[in-house]
Coordinates of C-alpha atoms and ligand atoms in Angstrom, one line a residue:
M1 CA -12.5 5.5 11.9
R2 CA -14.1 7.8 9.3
I3 CA -12.3 7.3 5.9
L4 CA -12.8 9.2 2.7
F5 CA -11.3 7.3 -0.2
A6 CA -10.6 9.5 -3.3
A7 CA -9.9 7.9 -6.7
S8 CA -10.3 8.8 -10.3
E9 CA -11.8 5.4 -11.1
V10 CA -13.8 3.0 -9.0
A11 CA -15.2 -0.4 -10.2
P12 CA -17.9 -1.1 -11.1
F13 CA -18.7 2.5 -12.0
A14 CA -15.7 3.4 -14.2
K15 CA -12.5 1.3 -14.8
T16 CA -9.5 1.5 -17.0
G17 CA -7.1 -0.6 -14.8
G18 CA -6.2 -2.1 -11.5
L19 CA -6.8 1.2 -9.6
A20 CA -10.5 0.8 -10.1
D21 CA -10.5 -2.7 -8.8
V22 CA -8.7 -1.6 -5.6
A23 CA -11.0 1.5 -5.2
G24 CA -14.0 -0.7 -5.6
S25 CA -13.0 -3.4 -3.2
L26 CA -10.7 -2.0 -0.5
P27 CA -13.3 0.5 0.8
R28 CA -15.8 -2.4 1.2
A29 CA -13.2 -4.5 3.0
L30 CA -12.6 -1.6 5.4
A31 CA -16.3 -1.1 6.0
D32 CA -16.5 -4.8 6.8
L33 CA -14.0 -4.1 9.6
G34 CA -16.5 -1.7 11.0
H35 CA -15.2 1.7 9.6
D36 CA -17.3 4.4 8.1
V37 CA -15.9 4.5 4.6
R38 CA -17.0 6.8 1.7
V39 CA -15.6 7.0 -1.8
V40 CA -15.4 10.1 -4.1
L41 CA -14.9 10.0 -7.8
P42 CA -15.8 12.0 -10.9
R43 CA -19.1 11.2 -12.6
Y44 CA -18.0 10.3 -16.1
R45 CA -20.4 9.9 -19.0
R46 CA -20.4 6.1 -18.6
I47 CA -21.8 6.4 -15.1
N48 CA -25.5 6.7 -15.7
P49 CA -27.2 8.4 -12.7
K50 CA -30.5 6.6 -13.2
E51 CA -28.9 3.1 -13.6
H52 CA -27.0 3.6 -10.3
G53 CA -29.8 5.5 -8.5
L54 CA -27.7 8.6 -8.0
R55 CA -29.3 11.7 -6.4
P56 CA -28.1 15.2 -6.0
V57 CA -27.2 16.1 -2.4
A58 CA -25.1 19.2 -2.4
S59 CA -23.2 21.8 -4.4
Y60 CA -20.0 23.8 -3.8
T61 CA -17.7 26.2 -5.6
V62 CA -14.0 26.2 -5.8
P63 CA -11.6 28.9 -7.2
L64 CA -9.7 27.9 -10.3
A65 CA -7.2 30.4 -11.6
S66 CA -9.1 33.8 -11.6
W67 CA -12.6 32.3 -11.8
K68 CA -14.9 30.1 -9.7
E69 CA -16.2 26.7 -10.7
R70 CA -19.3 25.0 -9.3
G71 CA -19.4 21.3 -8.6
D72 CA -22.5 19.2 -7.8
V73 CA -22.3 16.1 -5.5
L74 CA -24.4 13.1 -6.5
E75 CA -24.8 10.4 -3.9
G76 CA -25.0 6.7 -4.6
R77 CA -23.8 3.4 -3.1
L78 CA -20.7 1.4 -3.8
D79 CA -22.1 -1.2 -1.4
R80 CA -24.7 -1.7 1.3
N81 CA -22.4 0.0 3.8
V82 CA -20.2 2.3 1.5
T83 CA -21.6 5.6 0.3
A84 CA -20.2 6.9 -3.0
Y85 CA -20.0 10.6 -3.9
F86 CA -19.9 11.5 -7.6
I87 CA -18.6 14.9 -8.6
N88 CA -20.9 16.1 -11.4
K89 CA -19.2 18.5 -13.7
D90 CA -20.1 17.9 -17.3
V91 CA -17.5 20.2 -18.9
Y92 CA -14.8 18.1 -17.4
Y93 CA -16.2 14.6 -17.1
D94 CA -19.0 14.1 -19.6
R95 CA -16.7 12.5 -22.2
P96 CA -16.4 9.1 -23.8
E97 CA -13.2 8.2 -22.0
L98 CA -11.7 8.8 -18.6
Y99 CA -8.3 10.3 -19.4
G100 CA -8.0 10.4 -23.2
T101 CA -8.5 8.6 -26.4
M102 CA -6.2 6.3 -28.4
R103 CA -4.7 9.5 -29.9
G104 CA -3.5 10.7 -26.6
D105 CA -4.5 12.3 -23.3
Y106 CA -7.2 15.0 -23.1
P107 CA -5.4 18.3 -23.3
D108 CA -7.1 19.8 -20.3
N109 CA -6.3 16.9 -17.9
A110 CA -4.5 19.3 -15.6
E111 CA -7.6 21.4 -15.2
R112 CA -9.9 18.3 -14.9
F113 CA -7.9 16.8 -12.0
I114 CA -6.8 19.9 -10.3
F115 CA -10.6 20.6 -10.1
F116 CA -11.1 17.0 -8.8
S117 CA -8.4 17.4 -6.1
R118 CA -9.7 20.8 -5.1
S119 CA -13.2 19.3 -4.8
V120 CA -12.3 16.4 -2.5
P121 CA -12.1 18.4 0.7
E122 CA -15.1 20.6 -0.5
V123 CA -17.2 17.5 -0.8
C124 CA -16.6 16.8 2.9
R125 CA -17.7 20.3 3.8
A126 CA -20.7 20.2 1.4
V127 CA -22.1 16.9 2.8
G128 CA -20.9 17.5 6.4
F129 CA -18.5 14.5 6.6
S130 CA -15.5 14.9 9.0
P131 CA -13.0 12.2 8.0
D132 CA -10.1 10.9 10.2
I133 CA -8.4 9.8 7.0
I134 CA -8.4 11.1 3.5
H135 CA -6.9 8.3 1.4
C136 CA -5.7 9.6 -2.0
N137 CA -4.7 7.5 -5.0
D138 CA -2.4 8.3 -7.8
W139 CA -1.6 11.6 -9.5
Q140 CA -5.2 12.6 -10.1
T141 CA -5.6 13.1 -6.3
G142 CA -2.0 14.3 -5.7
L143 CA -2.9 17.8 -4.7
V144 CA -5.4 16.8 -2.1
P145 CA -2.8 16.5 0.8
L146 CA -1.4 19.9 -0.1
Y147 CA -4.8 21.5 -0.3
C148 CA -5.8 20.0 3.1
R149 CA -2.6 21.4 4.7
L150 CA -2.8 24.9 3.1
F151 CA -6.5 25.6 2.9
H152 CA -8.2 23.4 5.5
G153 CA -5.8 23.4 8.4
Q154 CA -8.2 25.6 10.4
D155 CA -11.3 24.0 9.1
E156 CA -13.2 22.4 12.1
L157 CA -14.4 19.5 9.8
L158 CA -11.1 18.8 8.2
R159 CA -8.3 19.9 10.5
H160 CA -8.0 16.4 12.1
A161 CA -7.9 14.6 8.8
A162 CA -4.7 12.8 8.1
T163 CA -3.8 12.1 4.5
V164 CA -2.5 8.9 3.1
F165 CA -1.3 8.7 -0.5
T166 CA -1.1 5.4 -2.4
I167 CA 1.1 4.9 -5.5
H168 CA -0.6 2.5 -7.8
N169 CA 1.7 3.2 -10.7
L170 CA 4.7 5.6 -10.6
G171 CA 4.9 5.5 -14.4
Y172 CA 2.0 8.0 -14.6
Q173 CA 2.8 11.2 -12.6
G174 CA 0.5 13.9 -14.0
I175 CA 3.3 16.2 -15.2
F176 CA 2.1 19.5 -16.6
W177 CA 3.7 22.8 -17.7
H178 CA 4.4 25.4 -15.1
W179 CA 1.8 27.8 -16.3
D180 CA -0.9 25.4 -15.0
M181 CA 0.3 26.6 -11.5
K182 CA -2.3 29.3 -12.1
L183 CA -5.1 26.7 -12.0
T184 CA -3.9 25.2 -8.8
G185 CA -4.4 28.4 -6.7
L186 CA -1.1 27.6 -5.1
G187 CA 1.7 30.1 -4.5
W188 CA 5.0 29.9 -6.3
D189 CA 6.6 29.1 -2.9
V190 CA 5.6 25.4 -3.4
F191 CA 7.0 25.4 -6.9
T192 CA 10.5 24.2 -5.7
P193 CA 12.4 21.0 -6.0
Q194 CA 11.4 20.3 -2.4
G195 CA 7.7 20.9 -3.4
I196 CA 5.8 20.1 -6.6
E197 CA 8.3 21.3 -9.1
Y198 CA 9.9 18.7 -11.4
F199 CA 12.4 19.7 -14.0
G200 CA 10.6 23.0 -14.7
N201 CA 7.1 21.4 -14.7
I202 CA 4.4 20.7 -12.1
N203 CA 4.3 17.1 -10.9
L204 CA 1.0 16.2 -9.3
M205 CA 2.1 12.8 -8.1
K206 CA 5.0 14.5 -6.4
A207 CA 2.6 16.7 -4.4
G208 CA 1.1 13.5 -3.0
L209 CA 4.5 12.1 -2.2
V210 CA 5.8 15.2 -0.4
Y211 CA 2.7 16.4 1.5
S212 CA 0.8 13.4 2.7
D213 CA 1.2 12.0 6.3
A214 CA 1.8 8.5 5.1
L215 CA 2.6 6.8 1.8
T216 CA 1.9 3.3 0.5
T217 CA 2.6 1.4 -2.6
V218 CA 0.6 -1.7 -3.7
S219 CA 3.2 -4.4 -2.9
P220 CA 6.2 -4.7 -0.6
T221 CA 8.7 -5.4 -3.5
Y222 CA 7.5 -2.4 -5.5
S223 CA 7.9 -0.2 -2.3
R224 CA 11.6 -1.1 -2.3
E225 CA 12.0 -0.9 -6.1
V226 CA 10.6 2.7 -6.4
Q227 CA 13.4 3.9 -4.2
T228 CA 15.9 2.9 -6.9
P229 CA 16.8 4.8 -10.0
E230 CA 15.8 1.8 -12.2
Y231 CA 12.2 1.9 -11.0
G232 CA 11.8 5.3 -9.5
H233 CA 10.8 7.2 -12.7
G234 CA 12.8 10.2 -11.5
L235 CA 11.1 10.3 -8.0
D236 CA 13.3 7.7 -6.3
G237 CA 15.1 10.5 -4.4
V238 CA 11.8 11.8 -3.0
L239 CA 10.7 8.3 -2.1
L240 CA 14.0 7.5 -0.4
S241 CA 13.7 10.6 1.7
R242 CA 10.3 9.3 2.9
S243 CA 11.3 5.7 3.3
A244 CA 10.3 5.6 7.0
E245 CA 6.7 6.5 6.1
L246 CA 6.4 4.3 3.0
T247 CA 4.7 0.9 3.4
G248 CA 4.1 -1.8 0.7
I249 CA 0.7 -3.5 1.0
V250 CA -0.2 -6.1 -1.5
N251 CA -3.6 -5.6 -3.2
G252 CA -6.4 -8.1 -2.5
I253 CA -9.0 -9.0 -5.1
D254 CA -12.8 -9.1 -4.8
T255 CA -13.0 -12.8 -4.3
A256 CA -16.8 -12.8 -4.7
A257 CA -16.6 -11.1 -8.1
W258 CA -13.7 -13.3 -9.2
A259 CA -14.8 -16.8 -8.5
P260 CA -14.9 -19.6 -11.1
L261 CA -17.6 -21.3 -9.1
H262 CA -20.1 -18.5 -9.7
D263 CA -18.8 -16.4 -12.6
P264 CA -21.8 -15.9 -15.0
A265 CA -19.4 -15.2 -17.9
L266 CA -18.2 -18.8 -17.9
A267 CA -19.5 -21.8 -19.9
R268 CA -19.0 -24.1 -16.9
H269 CA -18.3 -23.6 -13.3
Y270 CA -15.5 -25.2 -11.3
S271 CA -13.4 -24.9 -8.2
A272 CA -10.1 -26.3 -6.7
E273 CA -12.1 -29.3 -5.3
H274 CA -14.1 -29.9 -8.5
P275 CA -11.8 -28.7 -11.3
A276 CA -13.4 -30.6 -14.2
G277 CA -15.3 -27.6 -15.6
K278 CA -12.1 -25.9 -16.5
K279 CA -11.5 -28.2 -19.4
H280 CA -14.9 -27.2 -20.8
C281 CA -14.0 -23.6 -20.4
T282 CA -10.8 -24.2 -22.4
A283 CA -12.8 -26.0 -25.2
A284 CA -15.3 -23.2 -25.1
L285 CA -12.6 -20.5 -25.4
R286 CA -11.1 -22.3 -28.4
A287 CA -14.5 -22.6 -30.0
E288 CA -15.3 -18.9 -29.3
L289 CA -12.0 -17.8 -30.9
G290 CA -11.9 -20.3 -33.7
L291 CA -8.7 -22.1 -32.5
P292 CA -8.3 -25.8 -33.4
E293 CA -9.1 -28.3 -30.7
G294 CA -6.2 -30.2 -29.1
Q295 CA -4.1 -31.1 -26.1
V296 CA -1.6 -28.3 -26.4
P297 CA -1.7 -25.7 -23.6
V298 CA -3.5 -22.4 -24.2
A299 CA -1.5 -19.4 -22.9
G300 CA -3.5 -16.2 -22.3
M301 CA -2.7 -12.6 -21.7
V302 CA -5.2 -9.9 -20.6
T303 CA -3.5 -6.5 -20.5
R304 CA -3.3 -2.8 -21.2
L305 CA -1.1 -2.5 -24.2
S306 CA 1.6 -0.2 -22.8
D307 CA 5.4 -0.3 -22.6
Q308 CA 5.1 -1.5 -19.0
K309 CA 3.6 -4.8 -19.8
G310 CA 6.6 -6.5 -21.6
L311 CA 5.1 -6.6 -25.1
D312 CA 8.5 -5.9 -26.6
I313 CA 10.1 -9.0 -25.2
L314 CA 6.9 -11.0 -25.9
T315 CA 7.0 -10.1 -29.6
D316 CA 10.8 -10.8 -29.7
A317 CA 10.2 -14.2 -28.1
L318 CA 7.2 -15.0 -30.3
P319 CA 9.0 -17.3 -32.8
E320 CA 10.4 -19.4 -30.0
I321 CA 7.1 -19.3 -28.1
M322 CA 5.3 -20.5 -31.2
S323 CA 7.8 -23.3 -31.7
L324 CA 6.7 -24.7 -28.3
G325 CA 3.5 -25.6 -30.2
I326 CA 1.2 -23.8 -27.7
Q327 CA -1.8 -21.6 -28.5
L328 CA -1.6 -18.0 -27.5
V329 CA -4.6 -15.6 -27.0
I330 CA -4.1 -12.0 -26.2
L331 CA -6.9 -9.5 -25.1
G332 CA -5.7 -5.9 -24.8
S333 CA -6.2 -2.3 -25.6
G334 CA -4.1 0.7 -25.4
D335 CA -1.2 2.1 -27.4
E336 CA -1.9 2.1 -31.1
R337 CA 1.5 1.0 -32.0
Y338 CA 1.0 -2.3 -30.1
H339 CA -2.4 -2.7 -31.8
R340 CA -0.6 -2.7 -35.1
L341 CA 2.3 -4.9 -34.0
L342 CA 0.1 -7.6 -32.4
A343 CA -2.4 -7.7 -35.3
D344 CA 0.6 -8.2 -37.6
M345 CA 2.0 -11.0 -35.4
C346 CA -1.3 -12.7 -35.2
G347 CA -1.6 -12.8 -39.0
R348 CA 1.6 -14.9 -39.1
Y349 CA 0.3 -17.7 -36.8
P350 CA -3.3 -18.2 -37.8
E351 CA -3.4 -21.7 -36.4
Q352 CA -1.9 -20.8 -33.0
M353 CA -2.7 -17.2 -32.1
R354 CA -5.6 -14.9 -31.6
V355 CA -5.5 -11.2 -30.7
M356 CA -8.5 -9.2 -29.6
L357 CA -7.9 -5.5 -29.5
K358 CA -10.6 -4.2 -27.1
Y359 CA -11.6 -4.0 -23.5
D360 CA -14.0 -6.8 -22.7
D361 CA -14.6 -8.0 -19.1
G362 CA -16.5 -11.1 -20.1
L363 CA -13.9 -12.3 -22.5
A364 CA -11.2 -11.5 -20.0
R365 CA -12.9 -13.9 -17.5
R366 CA -13.3 -16.6 -20.2
I367 CA -9.5 -16.3 -20.9
Y368 CA -8.6 -16.6 -17.2
A369 CA -10.9 -19.7 -17.1
G370 CA -9.9 -21.2 -20.4
A371 CA -6.1 -20.6 -20.3
D372 CA -3.7 -23.1 -18.9
I373 CA -1.0 -20.6 -18.6
F374 CA -1.2 -16.8 -18.0
L375 CA 1.6 -14.5 -19.2
M376 CA 2.7 -11.4 -17.5
P377 CA 6.3 -10.5 -18.6
S378 CA 6.1 -7.0 -17.2
R379 CA 9.0 -4.6 -17.2
Y380 CA 7.7 -3.3 -13.9
E381 CA 4.4 -4.2 -12.0
P382 CA 3.3 -2.3 -8.9
C383 CA 1.1 -5.1 -7.9
G384 CA -0.7 -6.6 -10.8
L385 CA -4.2 -8.1 -10.5
G386 CA -4.1 -10.3 -13.7
Q387 CA -1.9 -12.9 -12.1
M388 CA -4.2 -13.1 -9.1
H389 CA -7.3 -13.5 -11.2
A390 CA -5.4 -16.1 -13.2
L391 CA -4.4 -18.1 -10.1
R392 CA -8.0 -18.1 -8.9
Y393 CA -9.2 -19.4 -12.2
G394 CA -6.5 -22.1 -12.4
A395 CA -4.3 -20.5 -15.1
V396 CA -0.7 -20.9 -14.1
P397 CA 1.2 -17.6 -14.2
V398 CA 4.5 -17.2 -16.1
V399 CA 5.7 -13.8 -14.8
R400 CA 8.8 -11.6 -14.5
R401 CA 10.0 -11.5 -10.9
T402 CA 9.2 -7.8 -10.3
G403 CA 7.0 -5.8 -8.0
G404 CA 3.8 -7.5 -6.9
L405 CA 4.4 -10.4 -9.3
A406 CA 7.3 -11.4 -7.0
D407 CA 5.1 -11.1 -4.0
T408 CA 2.1 -13.1 -5.2
V409 CA 3.6 -15.9 -7.4
A410 CA 5.8 -18.5 -5.9
Q411 CA 8.2 -20.6 -8.1
F412 CA 7.0 -24.1 -8.7
N413 CA 9.2 -26.8 -7.2
P414 CA 8.3 -30.1 -8.9
R415 CA 10.2 -32.2 -6.3
K416 CA 8.4 -30.7 -3.3
G417 CA 5.1 -30.0 -5.2
T418 CA 5.2 -26.4 -3.8
G419 CA 4.7 -23.1 -5.6
T420 CA 2.1 -21.6 -7.9
G421 CA 3.9 -20.5 -11.1
F422 CA 7.1 -19.7 -13.0
L423 CA 9.2 -16.6 -12.5
F424 CA 12.1 -15.2 -14.5
D425 CA 14.5 -12.4 -13.7
D426 CA 16.0 -10.9 -16.8
Y427 CA 13.9 -8.6 -18.8
S428 CA 14.6 -10.4 -22.0
A429 CA 13.0 -12.5 -24.7
P430 CA 15.2 -15.6 -24.0
A431 CA 14.4 -15.5 -20.2
L432 CA 10.7 -15.3 -21.0
A433 CA 10.8 -18.1 -23.5
A434 CA 12.9 -20.3 -21.2
S435 CA 10.4 -19.8 -18.3
L436 CA 7.4 -20.6 -20.6
R437 CA 9.2 -23.7 -21.8
K438 CA 9.5 -24.9 -18.2
A439 CA 5.8 -24.4 -17.8
V440 CA 5.0 -26.3 -21.0
L441 CA 7.2 -29.2 -19.9
V442 CA 5.3 -29.5 -16.6
H443 CA 2.0 -29.3 -18.4
R444 CA 3.0 -32.6 -20.1
K445 CA 2.9 -34.3 -16.7
P446 CA -0.8 -34.2 -15.7
A447 CA -0.3 -35.1 -12.0
Q448 CA 2.3 -32.4 -11.5
W449 CA 0.2 -29.9 -13.4
A450 CA -2.9 -30.6 -11.4
R451 CA -1.0 -30.1 -8.2
L452 CA 0.4 -26.8 -9.5
V453 CA -3.1 -25.6 -10.5
K454 CA -4.6 -26.6 -7.2
N455 CA -1.8 -24.8 -5.3
G456 CA -2.7 -21.6 -7.1
M457 CA -6.4 -21.9 -6.8
G458 CA -6.0 -22.4 -3.0
V459 CA -4.2 -19.1 -2.3
D460 CA -6.2 -16.6 -0.2
F461 CA -6.2 -13.3 -2.2
S462 CA -9.0 -11.7 -0.2
W463 CA -8.7 -8.2 1.2
K464 CA -8.9 -9.4 4.8
H465 CA -5.3 -9.2 5.7
S466 CA -4.3 -6.2 3.5
A467 CA -7.3 -4.1 4.7
Q468 CA -6.0 -4.6 8.3
E469 CA -2.6 -3.4 7.1
Y470 CA -4.2 -0.2 5.8
V471 CA -5.8 0.4 9.1
N472 CA -2.4 0.2 10.7
V473 CA -1.1 2.7 8.3
Y474 CA -4.1 5.0 9.0
K475 CA -3.4 4.9 12.7
A476 CA 0.3 5.8 12.1
A477 CA -0.8 8.7 9.8
I478 CA -3.2 10.0 12.4
E479 CA -0.5 10.0 15.0
K480 CA 1.9 11.8 12.6
H481 CA -0.8 14.3 11.8
K482 CA -1.3 15.2 15.5
R483 CA 2.4 16.1 15.8
Ligands
LIG501 P1 -3.0 -2.3 -14.7 O1 -3.7 -1.7 -13.5 O2 -1.5 -1.9 -14.8 O3 -3.7 -2.2 -16.0 P2 -3.5 -4.8 -13.3 O4 -3.1 -6.2 -13.5 O5 -3.3 -4.3 -11.9 O6 -2.9 -3.9 -14.4 O7 -5.1 -4.7 -13.5 C1 -5.6 -4.9 -14.8 C2 -7.1 -5.2 -14.6 O8 -7.8 -4.8 -15.8 C3 -7.4 -6.7 -14.4 O9 -8.6 -6.8 -13.7 C4 -7.6 -7.2 -15.9 O10 -8.3 -8.3 -15.9 C5 -8.3 -6.0 -16.5 N1 -8.0 -5.8 -17.9 C6 -6.9 -5.3 -18.5 N2 -7.0 -5.2 -19.8 C7 -8.3 -5.7 -20.1 C8 -9.0 -5.8 -21.3 N3 -8.5 -5.5 -22.5 N4 -10.3 -6.3 -21.2 C9 -10.8 -6.6 -20.0 N5 -10.2 -6.5 -18.8 C10 -8.9 -6.0 -18.9

């Protein structure tokens, strides 16, 4: 199959969250299955053409409102067998961040990503690639399926292309005021409740949900949750109506890049069979962060600081958590209000708590390796990668039973010695604290704890299985597209 994978961020080129990890690793897993996979993304300022050996290969123009915009295509490689196309357009993408700063989103995000969506099929034409599948991801690519239908249905190169749209996070929909319709080049006939209209605004995610041949979300539990008002962010009705074409496929992780046996960021290397190095990593993390040495467990958190991630129940539970005597380290960046809240909390527990307000991949890895426990009390979690990284690195997850967390963490059963972590149901501070307390009690029994850690480190989170599931979805989408 020929597959074009379109995403607004792709690791290692540009990353703000889990989408980039998926866009960086799923295409390679698909290529390993023998498919011709290419990715397309914007060239942001942080992607240095020289460093990545990018070279210009084509140009195109697209209409935008009443004018035309030119885009240039730079070609590079995601991997030995995956070509990456970068859309070079400095007025839109030559900026310090991808979507906005701490103060808020860039005000022209509609224009930036309408241009990106409009460019995706044009890139195929410009480089002469005729995909069987265009796989779109999140709102930044939401218009691609609609553009393919309306503007490329007769195009020899593109008319066979089926579209698949993946929801990585329904909490971000790309909602813009209706006058931005002008930028889309679409007629008002699609600005309806059955189309891309949403309470008087344009909703780019909704375009992807309505007009693609097949839909996926990044875990089976989340695929059921998004069809309910509690988790549907106002689009549950649309998703319910497409239930038959919606599949939940749990994300894999790049097991070569996330391996405690080889990770260059770590003080010592270790594995499930030879776990001794993990203790050194814990000591090194304490030393790095200036925490006192001791036998108490270290709990870690690596997260975007947003409402989704359960920081409100974490802060409410903090007095009880601290009374357990554990040490808590949090690495995160995001909403300014959480920056202030966490810095304030940290000041109150100088012996037990450290908060690092930044994005730091190396430190994230040292936390996964150094922590005994990993916290993810998310309000909702489409898939979540943090808990999988934690499991690989021998940090036991304490998570809320929602979305992908429910699908990737299994409750520990001390009697049987089965399970990989601790789950709680209620979105509340007492439920989180009670679950963490259970973990701390098991931590006091070294044999049980060692078993629990080993169970987690042994789980196969590679893409092998999930990539095959995507191939099945692609086949169904192609069949649907033919009809
Ligand atoms: P989301 O996509 O909602 O942010 P995921 O758990 O799916 O959450 O993916 C988050 C990814 O980003 C993980 O790889 C995690 O390690 C990484 N990450 C999140 N915040 C930070 C940070 N402040 N510094 C370094 N890595 C981070």
